[in-house]
Every structure is written in structure tokens, then in C-alpha cells.
Coordinates of C-alpha atoms in Angstrom, one line a residue:
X1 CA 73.5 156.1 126.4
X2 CA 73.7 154.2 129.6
X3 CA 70.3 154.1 131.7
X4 CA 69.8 152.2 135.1
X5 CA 66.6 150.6 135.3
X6 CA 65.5 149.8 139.0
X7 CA 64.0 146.9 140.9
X8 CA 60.9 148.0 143.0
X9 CA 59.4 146.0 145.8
X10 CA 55.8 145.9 146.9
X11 CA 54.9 147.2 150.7
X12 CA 51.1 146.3 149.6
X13 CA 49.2 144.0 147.2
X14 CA 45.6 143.4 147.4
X15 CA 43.3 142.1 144.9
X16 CA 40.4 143.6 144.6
X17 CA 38.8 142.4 141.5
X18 CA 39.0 140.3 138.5
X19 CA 37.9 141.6 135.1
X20 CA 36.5 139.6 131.9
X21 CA 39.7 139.7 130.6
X22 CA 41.2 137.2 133.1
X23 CA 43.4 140.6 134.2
X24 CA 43.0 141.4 138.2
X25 CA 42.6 145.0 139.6
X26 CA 44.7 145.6 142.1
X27 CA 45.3 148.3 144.7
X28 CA 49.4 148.2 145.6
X29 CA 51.9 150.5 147.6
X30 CA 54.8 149.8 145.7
X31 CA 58.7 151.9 145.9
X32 CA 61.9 151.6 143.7
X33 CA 65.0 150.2 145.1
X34 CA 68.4 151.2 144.2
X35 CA 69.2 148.1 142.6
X36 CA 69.1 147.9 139.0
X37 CA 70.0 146.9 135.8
X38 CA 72.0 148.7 133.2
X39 CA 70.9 149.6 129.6
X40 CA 73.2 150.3 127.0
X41 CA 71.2 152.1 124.0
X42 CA 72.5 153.0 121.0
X43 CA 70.9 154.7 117.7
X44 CA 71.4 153.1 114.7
X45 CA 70.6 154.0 110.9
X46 CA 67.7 152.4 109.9
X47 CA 69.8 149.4 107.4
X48 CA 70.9 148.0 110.1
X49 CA 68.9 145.7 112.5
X50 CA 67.6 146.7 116.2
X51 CA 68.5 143.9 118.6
X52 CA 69.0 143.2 121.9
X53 CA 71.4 141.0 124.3
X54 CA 72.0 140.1 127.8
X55 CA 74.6 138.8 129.7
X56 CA 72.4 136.5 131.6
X57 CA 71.7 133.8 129.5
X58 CA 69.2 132.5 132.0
X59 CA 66.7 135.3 130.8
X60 CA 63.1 134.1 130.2
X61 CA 62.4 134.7 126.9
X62 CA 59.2 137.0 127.6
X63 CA 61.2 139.0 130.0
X64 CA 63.8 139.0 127.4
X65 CA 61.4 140.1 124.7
X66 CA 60.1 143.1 126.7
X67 CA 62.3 145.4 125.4
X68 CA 62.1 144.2 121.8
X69 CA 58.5 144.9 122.2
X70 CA 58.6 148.0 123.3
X71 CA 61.1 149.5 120.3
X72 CA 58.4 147.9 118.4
X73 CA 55.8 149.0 119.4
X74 CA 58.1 153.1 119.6
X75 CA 58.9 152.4 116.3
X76 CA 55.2 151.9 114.6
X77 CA 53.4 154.3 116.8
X78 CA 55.9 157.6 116.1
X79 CA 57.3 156.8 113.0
X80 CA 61.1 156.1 113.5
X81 CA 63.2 155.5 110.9
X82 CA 65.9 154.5 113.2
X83 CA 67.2 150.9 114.6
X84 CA 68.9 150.7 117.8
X85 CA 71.1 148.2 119.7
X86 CA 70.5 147.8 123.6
X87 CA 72.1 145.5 126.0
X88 CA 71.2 144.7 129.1
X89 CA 73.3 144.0 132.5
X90 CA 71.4 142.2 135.0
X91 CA 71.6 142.6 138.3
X92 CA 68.1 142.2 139.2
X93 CA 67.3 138.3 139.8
X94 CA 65.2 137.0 137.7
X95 CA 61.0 135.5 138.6
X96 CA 61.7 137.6 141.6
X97 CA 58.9 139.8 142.0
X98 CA 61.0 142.6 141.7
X99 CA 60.0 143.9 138.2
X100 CA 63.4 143.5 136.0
X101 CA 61.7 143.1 132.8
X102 CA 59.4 145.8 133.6
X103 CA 61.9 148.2 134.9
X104 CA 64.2 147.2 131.7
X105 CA 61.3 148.2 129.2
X106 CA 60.4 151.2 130.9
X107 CA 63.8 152.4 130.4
X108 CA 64.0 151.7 127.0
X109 CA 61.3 154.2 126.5
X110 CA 62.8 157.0 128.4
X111 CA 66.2 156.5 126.5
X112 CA 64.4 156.8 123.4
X113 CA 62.5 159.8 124.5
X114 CA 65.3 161.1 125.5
X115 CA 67.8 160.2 122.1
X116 CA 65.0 161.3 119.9
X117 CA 64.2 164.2 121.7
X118 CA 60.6 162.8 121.5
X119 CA 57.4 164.8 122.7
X120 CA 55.2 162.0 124.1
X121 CA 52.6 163.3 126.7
X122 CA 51.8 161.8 130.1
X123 CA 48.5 160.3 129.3
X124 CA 49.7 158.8 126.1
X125 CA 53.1 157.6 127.7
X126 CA 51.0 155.5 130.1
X127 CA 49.1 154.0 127.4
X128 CA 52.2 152.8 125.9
X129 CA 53.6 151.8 129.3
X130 CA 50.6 150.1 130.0
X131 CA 49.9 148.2 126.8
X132 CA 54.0 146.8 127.3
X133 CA 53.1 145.6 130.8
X134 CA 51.4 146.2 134.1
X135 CA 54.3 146.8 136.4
X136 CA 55.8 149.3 133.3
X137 CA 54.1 152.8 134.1
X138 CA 55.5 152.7 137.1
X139 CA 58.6 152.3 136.3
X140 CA 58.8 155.4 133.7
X141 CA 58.8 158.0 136.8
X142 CA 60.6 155.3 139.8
X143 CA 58.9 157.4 142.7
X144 CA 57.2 155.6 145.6
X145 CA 53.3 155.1 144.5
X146 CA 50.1 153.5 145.3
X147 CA 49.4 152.0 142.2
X148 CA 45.8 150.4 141.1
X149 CA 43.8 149.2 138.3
X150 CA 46.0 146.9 136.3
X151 CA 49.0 149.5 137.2
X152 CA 48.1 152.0 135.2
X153 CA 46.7 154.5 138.0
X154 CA 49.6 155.9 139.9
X155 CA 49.6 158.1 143.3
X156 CA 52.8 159.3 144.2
X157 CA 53.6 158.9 147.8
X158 CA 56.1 160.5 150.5
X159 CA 58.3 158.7 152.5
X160 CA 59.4 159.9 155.6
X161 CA 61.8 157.8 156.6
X162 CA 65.2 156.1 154.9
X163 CA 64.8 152.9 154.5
X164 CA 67.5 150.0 153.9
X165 CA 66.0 146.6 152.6
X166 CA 67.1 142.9 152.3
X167 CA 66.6 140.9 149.7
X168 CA 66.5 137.1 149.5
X169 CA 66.0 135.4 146.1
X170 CA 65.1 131.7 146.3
X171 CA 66.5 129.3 144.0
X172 CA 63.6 129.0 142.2
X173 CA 61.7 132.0 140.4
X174 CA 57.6 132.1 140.2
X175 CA 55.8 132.5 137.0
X176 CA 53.4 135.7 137.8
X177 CA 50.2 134.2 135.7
X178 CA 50.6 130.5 137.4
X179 CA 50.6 132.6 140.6
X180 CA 47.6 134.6 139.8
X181 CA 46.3 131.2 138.4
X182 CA 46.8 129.7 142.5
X183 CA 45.5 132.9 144.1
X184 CA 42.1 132.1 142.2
X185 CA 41.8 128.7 143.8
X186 CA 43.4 129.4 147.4
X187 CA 42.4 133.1 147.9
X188 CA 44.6 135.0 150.8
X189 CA 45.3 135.4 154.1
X190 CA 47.9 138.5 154.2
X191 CA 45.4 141.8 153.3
X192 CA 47.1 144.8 153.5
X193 CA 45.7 148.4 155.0
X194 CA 47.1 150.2 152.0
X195 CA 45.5 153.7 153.4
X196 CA 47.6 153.2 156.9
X197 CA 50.2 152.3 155.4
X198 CA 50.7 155.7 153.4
X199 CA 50.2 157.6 156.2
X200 CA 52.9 155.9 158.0
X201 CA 55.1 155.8 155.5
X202 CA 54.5 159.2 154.8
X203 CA 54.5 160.2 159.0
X204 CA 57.5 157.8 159.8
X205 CA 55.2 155.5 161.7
X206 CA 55.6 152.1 162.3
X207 CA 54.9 150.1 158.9
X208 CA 54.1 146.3 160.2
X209 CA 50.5 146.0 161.1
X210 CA 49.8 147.5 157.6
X211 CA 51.5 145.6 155.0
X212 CA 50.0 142.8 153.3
X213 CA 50.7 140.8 149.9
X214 CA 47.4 138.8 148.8
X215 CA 49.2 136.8 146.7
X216 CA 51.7 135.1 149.4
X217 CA 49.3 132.3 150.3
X218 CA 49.2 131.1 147.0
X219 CA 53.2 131.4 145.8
X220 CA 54.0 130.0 148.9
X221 CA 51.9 127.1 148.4
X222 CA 53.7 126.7 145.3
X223 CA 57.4 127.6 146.6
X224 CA 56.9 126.6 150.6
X225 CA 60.6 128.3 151.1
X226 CA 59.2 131.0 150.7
X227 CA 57.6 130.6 154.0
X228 CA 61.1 129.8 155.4
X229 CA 62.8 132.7 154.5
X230 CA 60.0 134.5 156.1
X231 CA 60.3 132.9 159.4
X232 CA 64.3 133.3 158.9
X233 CA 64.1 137.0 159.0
X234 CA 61.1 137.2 161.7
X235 CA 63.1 135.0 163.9
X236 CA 66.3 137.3 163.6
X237 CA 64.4 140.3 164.4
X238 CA 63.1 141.8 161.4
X239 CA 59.8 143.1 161.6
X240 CA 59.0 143.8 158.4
X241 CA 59.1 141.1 156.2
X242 CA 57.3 140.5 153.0
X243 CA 57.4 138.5 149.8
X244 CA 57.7 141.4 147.2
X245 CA 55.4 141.0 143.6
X246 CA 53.9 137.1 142.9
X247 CA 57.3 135.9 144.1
X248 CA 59.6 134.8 145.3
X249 CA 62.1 137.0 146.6
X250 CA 61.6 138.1 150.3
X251 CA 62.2 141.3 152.3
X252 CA 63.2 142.8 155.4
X253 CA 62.7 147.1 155.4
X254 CA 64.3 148.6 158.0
X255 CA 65.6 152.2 159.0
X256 CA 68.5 150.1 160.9
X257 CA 71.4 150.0 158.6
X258 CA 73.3 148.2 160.9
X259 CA 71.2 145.3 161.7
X260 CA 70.3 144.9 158.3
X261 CA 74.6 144.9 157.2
X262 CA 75.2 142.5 159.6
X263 CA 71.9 140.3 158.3
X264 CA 73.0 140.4 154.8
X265 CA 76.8 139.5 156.0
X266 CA 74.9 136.2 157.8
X267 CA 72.7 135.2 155.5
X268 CA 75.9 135.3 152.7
X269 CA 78.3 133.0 154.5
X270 CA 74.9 130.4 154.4
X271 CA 75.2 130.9 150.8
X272 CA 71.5 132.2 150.2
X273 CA 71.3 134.5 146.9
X274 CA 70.9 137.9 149.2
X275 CA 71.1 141.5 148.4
X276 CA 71.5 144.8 150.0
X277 CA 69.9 147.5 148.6
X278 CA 67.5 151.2 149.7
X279 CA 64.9 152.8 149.3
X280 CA 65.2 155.6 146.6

């Protein structure tokens, strides 16, 4: 079974608390992008061992391991007697902010659901989701969502509008708990209106005044070209520009196809790591 797993980007991030366990509560607008990575799951017999490979050998090991876990954690909790062999072909930068390890794990789960013809309900699929990863719950349905808590709190959204979205990737990735780690010491200056910003999303409004990303101060204290690539897409006429996640990618949304094809055809002959994706 091939399964595409899906980057997301975040139109929203505030923090709005930190709990004993060092984890922060978070209220986020967050909506799937159409590009993704593939998964390649197969079912083995159970003599043979489950692994997992990449063709991006630049894979963090804990991103990496996701997936791993999560047959794991399948295997123990419903009793399967069955091993399984999954690759995965990236497409989804890595220490972006995008989700990719998330997304990957999330569909891992739903192939197995689906191979196994498993019976999980909602509640307890969460649960699972949520013990993987934060960003994973959302990933098991991919529809546009205010998400809170830890992620584990989901309110599907409408979206009017279609929207097409530029990515830039930085060099360099972000580590989401050294992030998190900076946001403690610098705090934030980008607060978004998450409430506005559903109800222009879902009335078609303008989205700018609205989104926010707490944590921007502090991964672009960290990563200060993150800043620039900001500045890059504001001064080309982009009004909505965010960094998506803890970092570092940058984005532009935009209903105009057409300025955002000819931004992406730019911003390639300068030989910045840029995609071209939508809104699903």
C-alpha cells in the first residue's frame, strides 16, 4: 500500500500556557498542504523483522524513529502478530516546521488500520496519535483545524477560499524543543487573533491582520534569515507571510496563482530551496 502523508503549515500559533511537564498548551489554526511524502507499507509474517528506510539519508534520527515508534507502539496495544516493511520518500524538507515526521507517523497508523482492517475508535485513535507526537492527531484526518492543548483538541474549520502557498526552506532546520527552550527566555511579538482568523478563512475575508506565530521571535533570534526571507516576500508583494511550526521554513498564502508561479520561478533561479504547493 502506498499512502501520501502531507505537510501542513500553521496560519496561527499562540502559546497560551506551560504545564508541569515542560509541555506548552497551545491554541493553533493549522491546514494540510498538498505536498507530501510517500509511504510504502507492506505486511509481513511475523519471522521476519519490521523496519523502516528512507531515501533521505539526512533524516534526524527522532524524525526517522517516528514511524518505528508508532508500529511499536500498534503492535503491543492490539496484539499484532504481523511485521511490516515501510519506506519513506521525502519530499517534505526536513526541521521545517512543516510536520514531516508527524505527517509520516500518522500515516503509518491509517495504513495499518486500513491493512488490518482494524476497529480503533476516535477517542482512542487520538490517544495513540497523541502519545506518538503533538502535531500527529492532526494529521490522521488532514482537514484545516484549530488545534489546542498539546494538539490533541481538534476543530475542524472551512475554508472559503483556494489558496496557493510558497514555501521557502532555509538551509538550516530548527530543533522544535531548543525553540520552545528560546521562546521561554524571549517571549513573542507576533500574537495571532485565531477567532478572526476562522471567520475569515471561513467568510473569504482578508487573512493578514489575524495571523500570528508566537514562536517567530525566538527562531528568528536563533536563525536571523528567517527574518530575511520574510522581508523578501513582503517586499515582493506578498501579504501573507509567516514562518510555519518552530521553523524555519517561510510562507506566502495567496488566492493569486499567478503571482505566486511567477514568485516561485524567481526565487528558484536565486537558488533558494522553494516549493509550490495548495491548500487541500
Amino acid at each position: 500500500m502506498i499512502i501520501k502523508a502531507h505537510a501542513k503549515i500553521n496560519l496561527a500559533i499562540n502559546v497560551v500556557g506551560k504545564k508541569e511537564d515542560g509541555y506548552h498548551d497551545l491554541d493553533m489554526v493549522m491546514v494540510p498542504v498538498e505536498l507530501h511524502d510517500s509511504i510504502h507499507i507492506e505486511v509481513l509474517p511475523s519471522n521476519f523483522e519490521t523496519y523502516v528506510t528512507c531515501d533521505d539519508f539526512s533524516l534526524e534520527v527522532n524524525e526517522y524513529n517516528l514511524c518505528s515508534i508508532t508500529i511499536r507502539k500498534m503492535k503491543e496495544k492490539y496484539n499484532i502478530n504481523k511485521s511490516f516493511r515501510v519506506h519513506i520518500h521525502k519530499n517534505i524538507p526536513i526541521g521545517a516546521g512543516l510536520g514531516g515526521g508527524s505527517s509520516n507517523a500518522a500515516a503509518v497508523i491509517n495504513a495499518i488500520k486500513t491493512l488490518l482492517k482494524l476497529d480503533i475508535p476516535y477517542e482512542e485513535e487520538i490517544e495513540l496519535a497523541k502519545s506518538i507526537g503533538a502535531d500527529v492527531p492532526f494529521f490522521l484526518k488532514n482537514n484545516p483545524a484549530r488545534v489546542e492543548g498539546i494538539g490533541e483538541k481538534l476543530t475542524p474549520i472551512k475554508i472559503k477560499n483556494k489558496y496557493y502557498v510558497l514555501l521557502i526552506k532555509p538551509k538550516n532546520g530548527l530543533s522544535t524543543k531548543d525553540v520552545y527552550a528560546k521562546y521561554d527566555e524571549v517571549g513573542s511579538d507576533n500574537h495571532a487573533d485565531v477567532d478572526s482568523l476562522i471567520k475569515a478563512l471561513e467568510n473569504g475575508d482578508e487573512l493578514k491582520e489575524f495571523m500570528g506565530n508566537d514562536l517567530e521571535k525566538a527562531s528568528i533570534t536563533m536563525l536571523p534569515v528567517i527574518q530575511d526571507i520574510k522581508k523578501l516576500l513582503l517586499d515582493d508583494g506578498f501579504e501573507n507571510v509567516l514562518m510555519s511550526g518552530s521553523g524555519s521554513s517561510v510562507f506566502a498564502i495567496s488566492t493569486n496563482r499567478t503571482m505566486v508561479e511567477k514568485e516561485y520561478r524567481k526565487l528558484e533561479k536565486m537558488g533558494l530551496n522553494v516549493y509550490l504547493t495548495k491548500v487541500i
